Short mmCIF file of N, CA and C in Angstrom, two decimals:
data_model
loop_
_atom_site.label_atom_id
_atom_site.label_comp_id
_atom_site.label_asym_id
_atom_site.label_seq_id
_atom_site.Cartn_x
_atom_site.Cartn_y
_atom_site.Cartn_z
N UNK A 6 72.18 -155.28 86.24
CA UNK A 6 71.98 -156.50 85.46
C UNK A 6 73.31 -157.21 85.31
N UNK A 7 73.39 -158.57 85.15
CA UNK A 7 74.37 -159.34 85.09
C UNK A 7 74.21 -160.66 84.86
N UNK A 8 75.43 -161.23 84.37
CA UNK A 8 75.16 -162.95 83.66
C UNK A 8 75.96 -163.40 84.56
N UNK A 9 75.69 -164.55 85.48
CA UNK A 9 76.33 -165.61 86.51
C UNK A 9 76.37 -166.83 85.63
N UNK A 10 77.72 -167.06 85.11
CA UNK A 10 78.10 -168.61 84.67
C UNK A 10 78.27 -169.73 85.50
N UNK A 11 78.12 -170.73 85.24
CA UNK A 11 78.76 -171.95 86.50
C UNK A 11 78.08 -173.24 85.90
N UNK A 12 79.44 -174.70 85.75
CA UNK A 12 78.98 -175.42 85.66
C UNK A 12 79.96 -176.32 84.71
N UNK A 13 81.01 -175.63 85.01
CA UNK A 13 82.67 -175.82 83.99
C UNK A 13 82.94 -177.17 85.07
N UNK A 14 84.29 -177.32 84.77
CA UNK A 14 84.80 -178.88 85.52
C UNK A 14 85.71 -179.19 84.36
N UNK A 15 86.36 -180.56 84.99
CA UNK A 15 87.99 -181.30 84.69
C UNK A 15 86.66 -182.82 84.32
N UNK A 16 87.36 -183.08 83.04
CA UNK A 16 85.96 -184.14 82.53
C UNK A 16 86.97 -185.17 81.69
N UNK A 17 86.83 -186.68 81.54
CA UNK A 17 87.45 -187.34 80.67
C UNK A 17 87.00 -187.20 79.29
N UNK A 18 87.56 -187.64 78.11
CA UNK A 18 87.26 -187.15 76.77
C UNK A 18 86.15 -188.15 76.92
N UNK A 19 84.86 -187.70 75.67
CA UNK A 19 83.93 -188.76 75.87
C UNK A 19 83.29 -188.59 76.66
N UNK A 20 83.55 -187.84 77.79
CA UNK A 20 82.24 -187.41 79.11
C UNK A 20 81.44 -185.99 78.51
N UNK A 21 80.99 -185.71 79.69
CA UNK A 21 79.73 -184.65 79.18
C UNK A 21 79.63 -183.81 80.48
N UNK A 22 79.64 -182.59 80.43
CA UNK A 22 79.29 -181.59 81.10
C UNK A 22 77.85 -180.53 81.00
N UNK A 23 77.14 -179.60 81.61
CA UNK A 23 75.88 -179.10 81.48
C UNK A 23 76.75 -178.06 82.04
N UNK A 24 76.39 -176.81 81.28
CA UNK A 24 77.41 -175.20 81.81
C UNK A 24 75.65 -174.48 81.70
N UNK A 25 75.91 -173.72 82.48
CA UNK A 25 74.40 -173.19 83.03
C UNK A 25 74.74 -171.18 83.10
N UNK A 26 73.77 -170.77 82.50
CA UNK A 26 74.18 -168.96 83.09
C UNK A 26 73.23 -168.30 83.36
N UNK A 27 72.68 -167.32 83.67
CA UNK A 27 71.66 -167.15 84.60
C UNK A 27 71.50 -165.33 84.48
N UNK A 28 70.55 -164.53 83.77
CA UNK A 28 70.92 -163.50 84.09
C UNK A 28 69.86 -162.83 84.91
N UNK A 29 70.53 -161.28 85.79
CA UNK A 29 69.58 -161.40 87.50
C UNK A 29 69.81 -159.34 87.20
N UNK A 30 68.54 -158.90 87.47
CA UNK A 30 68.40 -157.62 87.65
C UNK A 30 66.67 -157.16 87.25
N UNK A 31 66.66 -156.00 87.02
CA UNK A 31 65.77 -155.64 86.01
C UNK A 31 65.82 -155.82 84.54
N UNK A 32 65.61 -156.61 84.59
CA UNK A 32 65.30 -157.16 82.86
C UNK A 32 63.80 -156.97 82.58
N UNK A 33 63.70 -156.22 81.22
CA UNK A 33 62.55 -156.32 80.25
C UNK A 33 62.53 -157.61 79.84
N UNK A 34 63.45 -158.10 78.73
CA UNK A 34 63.12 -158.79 77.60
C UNK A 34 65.29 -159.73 77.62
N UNK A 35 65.11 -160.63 76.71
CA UNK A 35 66.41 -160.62 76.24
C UNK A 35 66.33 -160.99 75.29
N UNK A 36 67.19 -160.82 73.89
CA UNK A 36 67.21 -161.19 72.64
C UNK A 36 68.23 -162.47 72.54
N UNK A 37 69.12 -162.52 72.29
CA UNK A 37 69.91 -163.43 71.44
C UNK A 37 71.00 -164.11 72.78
N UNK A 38 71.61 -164.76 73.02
CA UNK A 38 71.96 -165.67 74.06
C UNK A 38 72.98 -166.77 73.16
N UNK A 39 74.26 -166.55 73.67
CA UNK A 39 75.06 -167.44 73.58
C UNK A 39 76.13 -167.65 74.07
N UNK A 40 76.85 -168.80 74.02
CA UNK A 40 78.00 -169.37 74.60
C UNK A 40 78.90 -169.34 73.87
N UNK A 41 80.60 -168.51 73.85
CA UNK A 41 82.17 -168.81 73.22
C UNK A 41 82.84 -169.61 74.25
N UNK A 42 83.91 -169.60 73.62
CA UNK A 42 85.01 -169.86 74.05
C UNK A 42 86.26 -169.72 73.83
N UNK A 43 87.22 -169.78 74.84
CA UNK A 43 88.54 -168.76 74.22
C UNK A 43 89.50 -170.44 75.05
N UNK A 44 90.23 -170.86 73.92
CA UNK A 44 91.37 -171.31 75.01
C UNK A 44 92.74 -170.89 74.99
N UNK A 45 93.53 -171.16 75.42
CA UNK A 45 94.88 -170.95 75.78
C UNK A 45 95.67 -170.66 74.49
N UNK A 46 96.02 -168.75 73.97
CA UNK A 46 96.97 -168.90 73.41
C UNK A 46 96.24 -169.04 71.96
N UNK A 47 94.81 -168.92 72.55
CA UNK A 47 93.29 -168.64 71.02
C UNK A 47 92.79 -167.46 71.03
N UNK A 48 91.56 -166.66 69.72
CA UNK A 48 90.92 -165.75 69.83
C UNK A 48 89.31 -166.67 70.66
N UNK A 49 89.01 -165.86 71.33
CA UNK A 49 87.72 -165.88 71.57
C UNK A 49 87.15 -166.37 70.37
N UNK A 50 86.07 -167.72 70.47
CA UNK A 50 85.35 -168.33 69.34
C UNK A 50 83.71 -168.68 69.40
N UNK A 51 82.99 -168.23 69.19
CA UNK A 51 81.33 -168.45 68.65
C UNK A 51 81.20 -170.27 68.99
N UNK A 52 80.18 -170.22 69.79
CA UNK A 52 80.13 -172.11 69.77
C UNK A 52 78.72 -172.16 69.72
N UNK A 53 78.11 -171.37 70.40
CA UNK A 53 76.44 -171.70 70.13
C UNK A 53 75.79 -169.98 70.35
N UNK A 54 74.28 -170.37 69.49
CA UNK A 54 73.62 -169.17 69.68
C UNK A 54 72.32 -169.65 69.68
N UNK A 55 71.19 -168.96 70.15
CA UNK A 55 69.75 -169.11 70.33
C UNK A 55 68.98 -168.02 70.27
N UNK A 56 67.99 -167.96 69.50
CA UNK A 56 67.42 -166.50 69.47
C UNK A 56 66.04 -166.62 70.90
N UNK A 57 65.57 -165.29 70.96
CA UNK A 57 64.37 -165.47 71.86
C UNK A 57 63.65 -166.41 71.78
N UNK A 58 63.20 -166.86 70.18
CA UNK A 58 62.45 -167.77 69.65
C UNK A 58 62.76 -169.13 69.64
N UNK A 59 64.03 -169.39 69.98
CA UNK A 59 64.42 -170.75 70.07
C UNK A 59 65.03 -171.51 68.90
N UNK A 60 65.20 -170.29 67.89
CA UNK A 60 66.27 -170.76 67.02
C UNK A 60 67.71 -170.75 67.07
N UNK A 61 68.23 -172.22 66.76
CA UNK A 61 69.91 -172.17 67.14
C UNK A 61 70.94 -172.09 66.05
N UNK A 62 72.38 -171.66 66.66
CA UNK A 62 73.13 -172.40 65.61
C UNK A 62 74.66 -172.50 65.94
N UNK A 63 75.55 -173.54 65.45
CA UNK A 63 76.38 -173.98 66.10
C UNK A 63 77.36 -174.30 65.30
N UNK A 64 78.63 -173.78 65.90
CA UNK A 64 80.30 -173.75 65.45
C UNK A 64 80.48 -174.95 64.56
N UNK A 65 80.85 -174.96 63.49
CA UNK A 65 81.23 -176.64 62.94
C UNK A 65 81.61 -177.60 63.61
N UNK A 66 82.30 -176.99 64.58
CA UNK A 66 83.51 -178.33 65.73
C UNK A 66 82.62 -179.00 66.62
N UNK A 67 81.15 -178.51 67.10
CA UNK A 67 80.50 -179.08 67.90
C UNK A 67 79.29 -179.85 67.67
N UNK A 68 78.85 -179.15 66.69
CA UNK A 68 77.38 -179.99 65.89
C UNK A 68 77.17 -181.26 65.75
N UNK A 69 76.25 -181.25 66.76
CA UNK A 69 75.89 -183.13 66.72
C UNK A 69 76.60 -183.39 68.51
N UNK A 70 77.20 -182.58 68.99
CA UNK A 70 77.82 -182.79 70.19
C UNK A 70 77.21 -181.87 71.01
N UNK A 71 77.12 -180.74 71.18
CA UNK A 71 76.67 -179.29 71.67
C UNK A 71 75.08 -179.07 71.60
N UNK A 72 74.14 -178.91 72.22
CA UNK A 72 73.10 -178.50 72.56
C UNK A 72 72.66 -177.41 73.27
N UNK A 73 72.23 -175.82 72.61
CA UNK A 73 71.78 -174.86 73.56
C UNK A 73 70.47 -174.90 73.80
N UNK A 74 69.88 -174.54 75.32
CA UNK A 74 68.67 -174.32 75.61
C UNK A 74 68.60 -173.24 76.30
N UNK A 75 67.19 -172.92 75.83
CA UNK A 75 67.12 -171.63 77.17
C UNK A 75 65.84 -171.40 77.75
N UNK A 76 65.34 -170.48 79.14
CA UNK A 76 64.35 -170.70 79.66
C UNK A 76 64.08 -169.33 79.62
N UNK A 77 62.91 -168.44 78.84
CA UNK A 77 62.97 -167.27 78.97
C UNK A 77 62.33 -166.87 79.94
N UNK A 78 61.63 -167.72 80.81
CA UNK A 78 60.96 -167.16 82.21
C UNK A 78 61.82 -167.45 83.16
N UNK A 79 62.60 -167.58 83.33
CA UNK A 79 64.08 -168.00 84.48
C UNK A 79 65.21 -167.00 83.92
N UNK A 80 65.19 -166.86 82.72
CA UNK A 80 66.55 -165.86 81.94
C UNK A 80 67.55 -166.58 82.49
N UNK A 81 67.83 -168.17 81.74
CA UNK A 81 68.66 -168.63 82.10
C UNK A 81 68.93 -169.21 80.50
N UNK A 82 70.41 -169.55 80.01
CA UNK A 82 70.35 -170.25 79.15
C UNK A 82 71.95 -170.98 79.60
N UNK A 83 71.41 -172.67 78.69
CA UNK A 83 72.37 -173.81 79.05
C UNK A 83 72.78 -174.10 77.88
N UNK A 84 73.87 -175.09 78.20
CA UNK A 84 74.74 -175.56 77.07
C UNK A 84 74.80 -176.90 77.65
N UNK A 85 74.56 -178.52 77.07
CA UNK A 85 74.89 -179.00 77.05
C UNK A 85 75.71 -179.79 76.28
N UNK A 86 76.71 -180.47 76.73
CA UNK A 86 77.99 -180.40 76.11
C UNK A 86 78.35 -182.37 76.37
N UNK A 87 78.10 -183.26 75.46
CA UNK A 87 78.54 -184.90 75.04
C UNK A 87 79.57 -184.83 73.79
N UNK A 88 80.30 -185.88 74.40
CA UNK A 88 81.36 -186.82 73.92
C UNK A 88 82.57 -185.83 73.41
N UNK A 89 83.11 -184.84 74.69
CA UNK A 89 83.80 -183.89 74.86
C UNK A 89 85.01 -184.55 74.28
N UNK A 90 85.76 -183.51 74.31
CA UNK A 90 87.40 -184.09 73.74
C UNK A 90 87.94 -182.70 74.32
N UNK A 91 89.64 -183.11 74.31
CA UNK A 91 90.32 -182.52 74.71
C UNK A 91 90.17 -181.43 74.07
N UNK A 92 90.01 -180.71 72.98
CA UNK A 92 90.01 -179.96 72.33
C UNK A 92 89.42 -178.96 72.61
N UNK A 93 87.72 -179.45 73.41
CA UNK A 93 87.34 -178.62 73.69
C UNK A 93 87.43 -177.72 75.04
N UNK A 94 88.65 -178.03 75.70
CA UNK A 94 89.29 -177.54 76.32
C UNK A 94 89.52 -175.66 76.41
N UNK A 95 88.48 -175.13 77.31
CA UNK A 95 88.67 -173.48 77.11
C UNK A 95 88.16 -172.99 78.16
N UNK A 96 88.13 -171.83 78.22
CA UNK A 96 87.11 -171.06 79.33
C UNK A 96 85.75 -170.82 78.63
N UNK A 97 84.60 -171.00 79.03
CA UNK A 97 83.70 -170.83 78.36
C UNK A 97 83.02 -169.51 79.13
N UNK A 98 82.06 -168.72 77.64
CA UNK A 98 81.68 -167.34 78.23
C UNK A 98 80.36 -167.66 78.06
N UNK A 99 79.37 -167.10 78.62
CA UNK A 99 77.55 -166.80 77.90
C UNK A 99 77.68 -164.58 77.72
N UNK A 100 77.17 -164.94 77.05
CA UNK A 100 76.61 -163.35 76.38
C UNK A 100 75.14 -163.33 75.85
N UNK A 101 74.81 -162.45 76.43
CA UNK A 101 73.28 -162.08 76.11
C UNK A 101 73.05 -160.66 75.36
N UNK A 102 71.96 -160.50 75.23
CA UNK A 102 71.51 -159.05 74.52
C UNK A 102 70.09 -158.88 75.23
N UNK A 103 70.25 -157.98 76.12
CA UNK A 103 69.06 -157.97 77.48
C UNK A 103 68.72 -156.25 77.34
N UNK A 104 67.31 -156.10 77.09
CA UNK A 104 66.71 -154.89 77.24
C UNK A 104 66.22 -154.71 78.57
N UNK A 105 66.41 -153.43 78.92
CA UNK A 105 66.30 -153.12 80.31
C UNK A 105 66.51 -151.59 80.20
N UNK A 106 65.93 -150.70 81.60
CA UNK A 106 66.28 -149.67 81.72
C UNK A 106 65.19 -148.76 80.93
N UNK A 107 64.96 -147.52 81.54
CA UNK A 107 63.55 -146.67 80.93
C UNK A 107 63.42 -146.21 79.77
N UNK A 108 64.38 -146.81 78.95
CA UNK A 108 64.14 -146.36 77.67
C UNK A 108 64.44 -147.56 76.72
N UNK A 109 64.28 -148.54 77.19
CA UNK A 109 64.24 -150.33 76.55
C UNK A 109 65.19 -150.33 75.49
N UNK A 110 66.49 -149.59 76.33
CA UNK A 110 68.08 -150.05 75.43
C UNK A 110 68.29 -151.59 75.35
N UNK A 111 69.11 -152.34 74.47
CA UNK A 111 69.83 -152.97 74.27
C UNK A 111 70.98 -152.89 74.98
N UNK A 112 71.63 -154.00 75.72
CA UNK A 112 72.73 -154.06 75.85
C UNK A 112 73.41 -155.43 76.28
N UNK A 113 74.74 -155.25 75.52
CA UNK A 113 75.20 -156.85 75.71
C UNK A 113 75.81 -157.13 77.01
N UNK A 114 76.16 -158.17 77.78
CA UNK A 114 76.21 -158.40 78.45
C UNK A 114 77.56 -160.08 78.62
N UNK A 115 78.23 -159.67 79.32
CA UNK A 115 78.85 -161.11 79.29
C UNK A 115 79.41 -161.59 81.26
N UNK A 116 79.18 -163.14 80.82
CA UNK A 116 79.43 -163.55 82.15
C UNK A 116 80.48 -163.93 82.40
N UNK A 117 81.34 -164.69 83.63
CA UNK A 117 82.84 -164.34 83.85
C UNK A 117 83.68 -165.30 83.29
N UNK A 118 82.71 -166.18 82.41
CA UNK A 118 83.12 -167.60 81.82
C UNK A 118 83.99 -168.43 83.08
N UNK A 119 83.69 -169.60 82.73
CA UNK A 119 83.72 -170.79 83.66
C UNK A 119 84.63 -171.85 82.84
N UNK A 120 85.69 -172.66 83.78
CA UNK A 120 86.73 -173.58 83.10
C UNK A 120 86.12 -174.97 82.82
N UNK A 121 86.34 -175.46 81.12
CA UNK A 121 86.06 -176.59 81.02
C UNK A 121 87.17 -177.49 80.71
N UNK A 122 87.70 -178.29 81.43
CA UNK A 122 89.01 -179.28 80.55
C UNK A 122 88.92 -180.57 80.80
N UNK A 123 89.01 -181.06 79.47
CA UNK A 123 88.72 -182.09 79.23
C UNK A 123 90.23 -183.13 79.00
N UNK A 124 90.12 -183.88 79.63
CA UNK A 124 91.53 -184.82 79.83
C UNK A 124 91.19 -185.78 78.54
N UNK A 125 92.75 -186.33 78.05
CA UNK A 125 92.89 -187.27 77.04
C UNK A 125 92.94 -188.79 78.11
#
């Protein structure tokens, strides 16, 4: 099992990017699904979350800007991302919580995060 990120890019402030992750194996089920980010010389930071059910919730810095979705028959979940700023300038990660395996463990999972930078 594994999470494939992709969908980062070099963006002017004010533009908008769609970061996409995708997870591929034997999967049962997945629980909880979200996107950080770490930038340069930062701790790793929480930006969005989504439960199975489609409940979200989102970092102060992005709300009203940041949108997560997800497709639980694809086991894919997205981030779309308007009226970017430099700031939000980081590597972005997705992490999941994906049951799998003959005894329907839990386990988290993270993808190789993908570069977003946003020019002033």
């Amino acid at each position: 099992v594994q999470l494939q990120a992709s969908g980062g890019g070099l963006v002017q402030a004010g533009g908008s990017l769609r970061l996409s992750c995708a997870a591929s194996g034997s999967i049962i089920s997945i629980n909880d699904m979200a996107w950080y980010r770490q930038a340069p010389g930062k701790q790793r930071e929480l930006v969005a979350t989504i439960t199975s059910g489609g409940s979200t919730n989102y970092a102060d810095s992005v709300k009203g800007r940041f949108a997560i979705s997800r497709d639980n028959a694809k086991n894919t979940v997205d981030l779309r991302m308007n009226s970017l700023k430099p700031e939000d300038t980081a590597v972005y990660y997705c992490k999941a919580d994906i049951i799998y395996g003959s005894y329907y463990l839990q386990y988290q999972h993270w993808g190789q995060g993908t570069q977003v930078t946003v020019s002033s």
